[in-house]
mmCIF file of N, CA and C in Angstrom:
data_model
loop_
_atom_site.group_PDB
_atom_site.id
_atom_site.type_symbol
_atom_site.label_atom_id
_atom_site.label_comp_id
_atom_site.label_asym_id
_atom_site.label_seq_id
_atom_site.Cartn_x
_atom_site.Cartn_y
_atom_site.Cartn_z
ATOM 1 N N UNK A 5 1.404 -19.298 53.731
ATOM 2 C CA UNK A 5 2.666 -18.654 53.447
ATOM 3 C C UNK A 5 3.247 -19.266 52.166
ATOM 4 N N UNK A 6 3.665 -18.434 51.262
ATOM 5 C CA UNK A 6 4.266 -18.890 50.004
ATOM 6 C C UNK A 6 5.784 -18.834 50.147
ATOM 7 N N UNK A 7 6.433 -19.998 50.046
ATOM 8 C CA UNK A 7 7.875 -20.114 50.234
ATOM 9 C C UNK A 7 8.542 -20.523 48.937
ATOM 10 N N UNK A 8 9.686 -19.918 48.642
ATOM 11 C CA UNK A 8 10.509 -20.315 47.506
ATOM 12 C C UNK A 8 11.755 -20.995 48.063
ATOM 13 N N UNK A 9 12.194 -22.044 47.384
ATOM 14 C CA UNK A 9 13.419 -22.732 47.761
ATOM 15 C C UNK A 9 14.516 -22.366 46.777
ATOM 16 N N UNK A 10 15.607 -21.824 47.302
ATOM 17 C CA UNK A 10 16.802 -21.577 46.505
ATOM 18 C C UNK A 10 17.697 -22.786 46.706
ATOM 19 N N UNK A 11 18.156 -23.368 45.614
ATOM 20 C CA UNK A 11 18.914 -24.608 45.732
ATOM 21 C C UNK A 11 20.078 -24.641 44.758
ATOM 22 N N UNK A 12 21.041 -25.506 45.081
ATOM 23 C CA UNK A 12 22.112 -25.866 44.164
ATOM 24 C C UNK A 12 21.651 -27.174 43.536
ATOM 25 N N UNK A 13 21.599 -27.219 42.214
ATOM 26 C CA UNK A 13 21.034 -28.394 41.562
ATOM 27 C C UNK A 13 21.685 -28.643 40.212
ATOM 28 N N UNK A 14 21.629 -29.885 39.789
ATOM 29 C CA UNK A 14 22.144 -30.247 38.468
ATOM 30 C C UNK A 14 21.069 -29.977 37.420
ATOM 31 N N UNK A 15 21.506 -29.848 36.193
ATOM 32 C CA UNK A 15 20.541 -29.664 35.098
ATOM 33 C C UNK A 15 19.599 -30.863 35.006
ATOM 34 N N UNK A 16 20.117 -32.059 35.269
ATOM 35 C CA UNK A 16 19.283 -33.254 35.221
ATOM 36 C C UNK A 16 18.139 -33.196 36.219
ATOM 37 N N UNK A 17 18.445 -32.765 37.437
ATOM 38 C CA UNK A 17 17.415 -32.663 38.472
ATOM 39 C C UNK A 17 16.389 -31.581 38.112
ATOM 40 N N UNK A 18 16.872 -30.480 37.570
ATOM 41 C CA UNK A 18 15.975 -29.395 37.159
ATOM 42 C C UNK A 18 15.060 -29.872 36.037
ATOM 43 N N UNK A 19 15.632 -30.560 35.046
ATOM 44 C CA UNK A 19 14.835 -31.081 33.926
ATOM 45 C C UNK A 19 13.803 -32.093 34.408
ATOM 46 N N UNK A 20 14.194 -32.942 35.347
ATOM 47 C CA UNK A 20 13.285 -33.945 35.891
ATOM 48 C C UNK A 20 12.093 -33.274 36.586
ATOM 49 N N UNK A 21 12.374 -32.227 37.375
ATOM 50 C CA UNK A 21 11.300 -31.498 38.053
ATOM 51 C C UNK A 21 10.377 -30.843 37.020
ATOM 52 N N UNK A 22 10.962 -30.301 35.958
ATOM 53 C CA UNK A 22 10.187 -29.667 34.893
ATOM 54 C C UNK A 22 9.245 -30.679 34.239
ATOM 55 N N UNK A 23 9.753 -31.877 33.945
ATOM 56 C CA UNK A 23 8.927 -32.904 33.304
ATOM 57 C C UNK A 23 7.784 -33.352 34.218
ATOM 58 N N UNK A 24 8.061 -33.480 35.517
ATOM 59 C CA UNK A 24 7.000 -33.841 36.462
ATOM 60 C C UNK A 24 5.934 -32.743 36.521
ATOM 61 N N UNK A 25 6.372 -31.493 36.441
ATOM 62 C CA UNK A 25 5.420 -30.376 36.440
ATOM 63 C C UNK A 25 4.544 -30.417 35.192
ATOM 64 N N UNK A 26 5.136 -30.773 34.046
ATOM 65 C CA UNK A 26 4.360 -30.890 32.812
ATOM 66 C C UNK A 26 3.302 -31.981 32.912
ATOM 67 N N UNK A 27 3.566 -32.993 33.740
ATOM 68 C CA UNK A 27 2.601 -34.071 33.962
ATOM 69 C C UNK A 27 1.516 -33.650 34.955
ATOM 70 N N UNK A 28 1.614 -32.424 35.456
ATOM 71 C CA UNK A 28 0.608 -31.923 36.391
ATOM 72 C C UNK A 28 0.913 -32.199 37.845
ATOM 73 N N UNK A 29 2.116 -32.683 38.139
ATOM 74 C CA UNK A 29 2.492 -32.972 39.524
ATOM 75 C C UNK A 29 3.076 -31.710 40.163
ATOM 76 N N UNK A 30 2.495 -31.246 41.264
ATOM 77 C CA UNK A 30 2.992 -30.032 41.921
ATOM 78 C C UNK A 30 4.459 -30.188 42.335
ATOM 79 N N UNK A 31 5.242 -29.155 42.093
ATOM 80 C CA UNK A 31 6.667 -29.205 42.407
ATOM 81 C C UNK A 31 7.079 -28.163 43.434
ATOM 82 N N UNK A 32 6.227 -27.220 43.728
ATOM 83 C CA UNK A 32 6.613 -26.130 44.616
ATOM 84 C C UNK A 32 7.374 -25.070 43.838
ATOM 85 N N UNK A 33 7.821 -24.055 44.541
ATOM 86 C CA UNK A 33 8.553 -22.951 43.914
ATOM 87 C C UNK A 33 10.041 -23.120 44.175
ATOM 88 N N UNK A 34 10.814 -23.242 43.107
ATOM 89 C CA UNK A 34 12.260 -23.418 43.201
ATOM 90 C C UNK A 34 12.962 -22.420 42.300
ATOM 91 N N UNK A 35 14.092 -21.910 42.760
ATOM 92 C CA UNK A 35 15.033 -21.173 41.922
ATOM 93 C C UNK A 35 16.352 -21.894 42.103
ATOM 94 N N UNK A 36 16.873 -22.429 41.005
ATOM 95 C CA UNK A 36 18.045 -23.300 41.074
ATOM 96 C C UNK A 36 19.286 -22.630 40.510
ATOM 97 N N UNK A 37 20.414 -22.939 41.132
ATOM 98 C CA UNK A 37 21.725 -22.469 40.701
ATOM 99 C C UNK A 37 22.608 -23.689 40.496
ATOM 100 N N UNK A 38 23.519 -23.604 39.542
ATOM 101 C CA UNK A 38 24.378 -24.748 39.247
ATOM 102 C C UNK A 38 25.534 -24.907 40.228
ATOM 103 N N UNK A 39 25.851 -23.869 40.988
ATOM 104 C CA UNK A 39 26.955 -23.970 41.945
ATOM 105 C C UNK A 39 26.728 -22.999 43.101
ATOM 106 N N UNK A 40 27.366 -23.281 44.249
ATOM 107 C CA UNK A 40 27.278 -22.323 45.354
ATOM 108 C C UNK A 40 27.821 -20.949 44.954
ATOM 109 N N UNK A 41 28.862 -20.935 44.122
ATOM 110 C CA UNK A 41 29.442 -19.657 43.695
ATOM 111 C C UNK A 41 28.407 -18.796 42.978
ATOM 112 N N UNK A 42 27.596 -19.403 42.121
ATOM 113 C CA UNK A 42 26.560 -18.647 41.404
ATOM 114 C C UNK A 42 25.477 -18.143 42.359
ATOM 115 N N UNK A 43 25.107 -18.970 43.323
ATOM 116 C CA UNK A 43 24.120 -18.550 44.320
ATOM 117 C C UNK A 43 24.639 -17.358 45.109
ATOM 118 N N UNK A 44 25.884 -17.455 45.596
ATOM 119 C CA UNK A 44 26.437 -16.386 46.416
ATOM 120 C C UNK A 44 26.733 -15.130 45.604
ATOM 121 N N UNK A 45 27.009 -15.275 44.325
ATOM 122 C CA UNK A 45 27.208 -14.105 43.462
ATOM 123 C C UNK A 45 25.883 -13.348 43.301
ATOM 124 N N UNK A 46 24.802 -14.095 43.173
ATOM 125 C CA UNK A 46 23.484 -13.466 42.996
ATOM 126 C C UNK A 46 22.967 -12.850 44.289
ATOM 127 N N UNK A 47 23.327 -13.430 45.433
ATOM 128 C CA UNK A 47 22.725 -13.017 46.706
ATOM 129 C C UNK A 47 23.755 -12.506 47.701
ATOM 130 N N UNK A 48 24.205 -11.284 47.502
ATOM 131 C CA UNK A 48 25.094 -10.631 48.461
ATOM 132 C C UNK A 48 24.292 -10.286 49.721
ATOM 133 N N UNK A 49 24.978 -9.832 50.739
ATOM 134 C CA UNK A 49 24.300 -9.444 51.972
ATOM 135 C C UNK A 49 23.245 -8.369 51.762
ATOM 136 N N UNK A 50 23.569 -7.363 50.957
ATOM 137 C CA UNK A 50 22.613 -6.279 50.685
ATOM 138 C C UNK A 50 21.409 -6.793 49.906
ATOM 139 N N UNK A 51 21.619 -7.766 49.029
ATOM 140 C CA UNK A 51 20.501 -8.322 48.251
ATOM 141 C C UNK A 51 19.592 -9.173 49.133
ATOM 142 N N UNK A 52 20.177 -9.880 50.122
ATOM 143 C CA UNK A 52 19.360 -10.610 51.088
ATOM 144 C C UNK A 52 18.460 -9.636 51.838
ATOM 145 N N UNK A 53 19.038 -8.490 52.247
ATOM 146 C CA UNK A 53 18.254 -7.475 52.949
ATOM 147 C C UNK A 53 17.108 -6.969 52.070
ATOM 148 N N UNK A 54 17.390 -6.801 50.789
ATOM 149 C CA UNK A 54 16.363 -6.353 49.847
ATOM 150 C C UNK A 54 15.225 -7.368 49.762
ATOM 151 N N UNK A 55 15.566 -8.655 49.655
ATOM 152 C CA UNK A 55 14.522 -9.691 49.609
ATOM 153 C C UNK A 55 13.684 -9.679 50.882
ATOM 154 N N UNK A 56 14.357 -9.530 52.017
ATOM 155 C CA UNK A 56 13.637 -9.504 53.291
ATOM 156 C C UNK A 56 12.667 -8.322 53.339
ATOM 157 N N UNK A 57 13.108 -7.167 52.850
ATOM 158 C CA UNK A 57 12.252 -5.979 52.852
ATOM 159 C C UNK A 57 11.078 -6.121 51.887
ATOM 160 N N UNK A 58 11.269 -6.887 50.817
ATOM 161 C CA UNK A 58 10.226 -7.031 49.803
ATOM 162 C C UNK A 58 9.300 -8.215 50.047
ATOM 163 N N UNK A 59 9.736 -9.194 50.831
ATOM 164 C CA UNK A 59 8.957 -10.422 51.039
ATOM 165 C C UNK A 59 7.556 -10.096 51.539
ATOM 166 N N UNK A 60 6.571 -10.575 50.799
ATOM 167 C CA UNK A 60 5.176 -10.367 51.179
ATOM 168 C C UNK A 60 4.674 -8.947 50.997
ATOM 169 N N UNK A 61 5.506 -8.069 50.430
ATOM 170 C CA UNK A 61 5.147 -6.659 50.320
ATOM 171 C C UNK A 61 4.421 -6.265 49.054
ATOM 172 N N UNK A 62 4.273 -7.191 48.121
ATOM 173 C CA UNK A 62 3.603 -6.873 46.867
ATOM 174 C C UNK A 62 4.480 -6.028 45.953
ATOM 175 N N UNK A 63 3.954 -5.667 44.790
ATOM 176 C CA UNK A 63 4.718 -4.872 43.828
ATOM 177 C C UNK A 63 5.071 -3.492 44.392
ATOM 178 N N UNK A 64 6.262 -3.019 44.061
ATOM 179 C CA UNK A 64 6.707 -1.699 44.512
ATOM 180 C C UNK A 64 7.716 -1.128 43.532
ATOM 181 N N UNK A 65 7.959 0.154 43.649
ATOM 182 C CA UNK A 65 8.982 0.794 42.832
ATOM 183 C C UNK A 65 10.347 0.564 43.474
ATOM 184 N N UNK A 66 11.384 0.768 42.688
ATOM 185 C CA UNK A 66 12.741 0.668 43.235
ATOM 186 C C UNK A 66 12.931 1.733 44.310
ATOM 187 N N UNK A 67 12.376 2.899 44.084
ATOM 188 C CA UNK A 67 12.475 3.983 45.076
ATOM 189 C C UNK A 67 11.844 3.560 46.407
ATOM 190 N N UNK A 68 10.696 2.876 46.368
ATOM 191 C CA UNK A 68 10.047 2.395 47.590
ATOM 192 C C UNK A 68 10.917 1.350 48.279
ATOM 193 N N UNK A 69 11.506 0.450 47.509
ATOM 194 C CA UNK A 69 12.395 -0.559 48.099
ATOM 195 C C UNK A 69 13.586 0.120 48.774
ATOM 196 N N UNK A 70 14.165 1.119 48.119
ATOM 197 C CA UNK A 70 15.301 1.848 48.695
ATOM 198 C C UNK A 70 14.889 2.557 49.985
ATOM 199 N N UNK A 71 13.693 3.142 49.993
ATOM 200 C CA UNK A 71 13.199 3.821 51.192
ATOM 201 C C UNK A 71 13.048 2.849 52.354
ATOM 202 N N UNK A 72 12.501 1.670 52.070
ATOM 203 C CA UNK A 72 12.332 0.660 53.126
ATOM 204 C C UNK A 72 13.668 0.235 53.724
ATOM 205 N N UNK A 73 14.705 0.232 52.892
ATOM 206 C CA UNK A 73 16.028 -0.194 53.341
ATOM 207 C C UNK A 73 16.866 0.950 53.900
ATOM 208 N N UNK A 74 16.464 2.186 53.618
ATOM 209 C CA UNK A 74 17.290 3.323 54.011
ATOM 210 C C UNK A 74 18.571 3.387 53.198
ATOM 211 N N UNK A 75 18.477 2.988 51.922
ATOM 212 C CA UNK A 75 19.649 2.946 51.044
ATOM 213 C C UNK A 75 19.465 3.880 49.857
ATOM 214 N N UNK A 76 20.560 4.147 49.184
ATOM 215 C CA UNK A 76 20.586 4.969 47.982
ATOM 216 C C UNK A 76 19.843 4.269 46.845
ATOM 217 N N UNK A 77 19.009 5.009 46.121
ATOM 218 C CA UNK A 77 18.210 4.439 45.033
ATOM 219 C C UNK A 77 19.101 3.815 43.960
ATOM 220 N N UNK A 78 20.203 4.467 43.617
ATOM 221 C CA UNK A 78 21.088 3.955 42.570
ATOM 222 C C UNK A 78 21.682 2.595 42.958
ATOM 223 N N UNK A 79 22.088 2.445 44.208
ATOM 224 C CA UNK A 79 22.651 1.168 44.668
ATOM 225 C C UNK A 79 21.588 0.072 44.655
ATOM 226 N N UNK A 80 20.386 0.405 45.114
ATOM 227 C CA UNK A 80 19.292 -0.575 45.114
ATOM 228 C C UNK A 80 18.928 -0.940 43.681
ATOM 229 N N UNK A 81 18.971 0.030 42.782
ATOM 230 C CA UNK A 81 18.692 -0.220 41.361
ATOM 231 C C UNK A 81 19.624 -1.309 40.821
ATOM 232 N N UNK A 82 20.912 -1.228 41.140
ATOM 233 C CA UNK A 82 21.868 -2.247 40.699
ATOM 234 C C UNK A 82 21.543 -3.616 41.271
ATOM 235 N N UNK A 83 21.188 -3.654 42.555
ATOM 236 C CA UNK A 83 20.834 -4.929 43.186
ATOM 237 C C UNK A 83 19.558 -5.509 42.580
ATOM 238 N N UNK A 84 18.585 -4.661 42.316
ATOM 239 C CA UNK A 84 17.331 -5.117 41.713
ATOM 240 C C UNK A 84 17.602 -5.754 40.357
ATOM 241 N N UNK A 85 18.421 -5.112 39.542
ATOM 242 C CA UNK A 85 18.684 -5.660 38.213
ATOM 243 C C UNK A 85 19.457 -6.977 38.284
ATOM 244 N N UNK A 86 20.347 -7.126 39.252
ATOM 245 C CA UNK A 86 21.044 -8.405 39.433
ATOM 246 C C UNK A 86 20.052 -9.498 39.833
ATOM 247 N N UNK A 87 19.104 -9.176 40.706
ATOM 248 C CA UNK A 87 18.109 -10.163 41.142
ATOM 249 C C UNK A 87 17.091 -10.468 40.046
ATOM 250 N N UNK A 88 16.780 -9.488 39.210
ATOM 251 C CA UNK A 88 15.920 -9.752 38.051
ATOM 252 C C UNK A 88 16.623 -10.703 37.084
ATOM 253 N N UNK A 89 17.895 -10.449 36.829
ATOM 254 C CA UNK A 89 18.675 -11.288 35.910
ATOM 255 C C UNK A 89 18.773 -12.724 36.426
ATOM 256 N N UNK A 90 18.873 -12.884 37.747
ATOM 257 C CA UNK A 90 18.965 -14.219 38.352
ATOM 258 C C UNK A 90 17.604 -14.905 38.433
ATOM 259 N N UNK A 91 16.526 -14.192 38.111
ATOM 260 C CA UNK A 91 15.189 -14.781 38.160
ATOM 261 C C UNK A 91 14.569 -14.789 39.541
ATOM 262 N N UNK A 92 15.138 -14.028 40.464
ATOM 263 C CA UNK A 92 14.641 -14.020 41.838
ATOM 264 C C UNK A 92 13.538 -12.982 42.019
ATOM 265 N N UNK A 93 13.721 -11.816 41.424
ATOM 266 C CA UNK A 93 12.667 -10.803 41.413
ATOM 267 C C UNK A 93 11.952 -10.858 40.075
ATOM 268 N N UNK A 94 10.748 -10.320 40.050
ATOM 269 C CA UNK A 94 9.972 -10.234 38.813
ATOM 270 C C UNK A 94 9.543 -8.793 38.604
ATOM 271 N N UNK A 95 9.264 -8.464 37.353
ATOM 272 C CA UNK A 95 8.775 -7.131 37.005
ATOM 273 C C UNK A 95 7.309 -7.253 36.605
ATOM 274 N N UNK A 96 6.494 -6.332 37.089
ATOM 275 C CA UNK A 96 5.072 -6.345 36.750
ATOM 276 C C UNK A 96 4.840 -5.590 35.443
ATOM 277 N N UNK A 97 3.616 -5.673 34.951
ATOM 278 C CA UNK A 97 3.254 -4.983 33.709
ATOM 279 C C UNK A 97 3.424 -3.471 33.810
ATOM 280 N N UNK A 98 3.265 -2.918 35.009
ATOM 281 C CA UNK A 98 3.406 -1.470 35.168
ATOM 282 C C UNK A 98 4.788 -1.085 35.712
ATOM 283 N N UNK A 99 5.790 -1.926 35.419
ATOM 284 C CA UNK A 99 7.202 -1.659 35.733
ATOM 285 C C UNK A 99 7.529 -1.590 37.217
ATOM 286 N N UNK A 100 6.763 -2.240 38.036
ATOM 287 C CA UNK A 100 7.114 -2.358 39.451
ATOM 288 C C UNK A 100 7.839 -3.681 39.638
ATOM 289 N N UNK A 101 8.559 -3.779 40.726
ATOM 290 C CA UNK A 101 9.272 -5.017 41.029
ATOM 291 C C UNK A 101 8.516 -5.751 42.126
ATOM 292 N N UNK A 102 8.633 -7.069 42.105
ATOM 293 C CA UNK A 102 7.934 -7.859 43.109
ATOM 294 C C UNK A 102 8.746 -9.114 43.423
ATOM 295 N N UNK A 103 8.764 -9.453 44.709
ATOM 296 C CA UNK A 103 9.271 -10.740 45.172
ATOM 297 C C UNK A 103 8.026 -11.460 45.673
ATOM 298 N N UNK A 104 7.467 -12.381 44.859
ATOM 299 C CA UNK A 104 6.131 -12.910 45.142
ATOM 300 C C UNK A 104 6.087 -14.020 46.198
ATOM 301 N N UNK A 105 6.969 -13.937 47.172
ATOM 302 C CA UNK A 105 7.031 -14.963 48.214
ATOM 303 C C UNK A 105 7.071 -14.297 49.580
ATOM 304 N N UNK A 106 6.634 -15.052 50.584
ATOM 305 C CA UNK A 106 6.663 -14.571 51.961
ATOM 306 C C UNK A 106 7.891 -15.067 52.707
ATOM 307 N N UNK A 107 8.518 -16.121 52.175
ATOM 308 C CA UNK A 107 9.651 -16.730 52.860
ATOM 309 C C UNK A 107 10.605 -17.360 51.848
ATOM 310 N N UNK A 108 11.866 -17.501 52.275
ATOM 311 C CA UNK A 108 12.908 -18.116 51.449
ATOM 312 C C UNK A 108 13.518 -19.265 52.237
ATOM 313 N N UNK A 109 13.625 -20.409 51.579
ATOM 314 C CA UNK A 109 14.322 -21.566 52.142
ATOM 315 C C UNK A 109 15.530 -21.818 51.247
ATOM 316 N N UNK A 110 16.719 -21.931 51.848
ATOM 317 C CA UNK A 110 17.930 -22.212 51.074
ATOM 318 C C UNK A 110 18.321 -23.653 51.354
ATOM 319 N N UNK A 111 18.539 -24.417 50.285
ATOM 320 C CA UNK A 111 18.791 -25.851 50.423
ATOM 321 C C UNK A 111 20.000 -26.276 49.594
ATOM 322 N N UNK A 112 21.118 -26.550 50.284
ATOM 323 C CA UNK A 112 22.245 -27.185 49.609
ATOM 324 C C UNK A 112 23.122 -27.848 50.652
ATOM 325 N N UNK A 113 23.868 -28.823 50.204
ATOM 326 C CA UNK A 113 24.713 -29.620 51.078
ATOM 327 C C UNK A 113 26.162 -29.444 50.667
ATOM 328 N N UNK A 114 27.020 -29.138 51.625
ATOM 329 C CA UNK A 114 28.453 -29.044 51.381
ATOM 330 C C UNK A 114 29.091 -30.271 52.013
ATOM 331 N N UNK A 115 29.807 -31.049 51.199
ATOM 332 C CA UNK A 115 30.435 -32.251 51.741
ATOM 333 C C UNK A 115 31.867 -32.365 51.247
ATOM 334 N N UNK A 116 32.627 -33.215 51.890
ATOM 335 C CA UNK A 116 34.041 -33.402 51.556
ATOM 336 C C UNK A 116 34.192 -33.861 50.114
ATOM 337 N N UNK A 117 35.258 -33.400 49.489
ATOM 338 C CA UNK A 117 35.513 -33.759 48.086
ATOM 339 C C UNK A 117 35.963 -35.197 47.951
#
């Protein structure tokens, strides 16, 4: 199973992981956000549903994603573009969209100020 971790992280931690990867040390799949607000802006409830419908499904058209969700193509189109901009979805060479993971792990800690 291929899992991606969505996390809240500092630029320093992201840079450190990048440097370790350049040294050939496996880092796993991460998509990092600088704040919880940015994570939650990128991943609304409908977008979570979209990821769930696409997980492990391979490349597909936006119309196919909308059909799987039972949603309007135009609304799904907007969600797809937001997820592409956030780096969560990818576009293939033949203009299909893909979420290349089977599972999502969300990792962040909320603590007292």
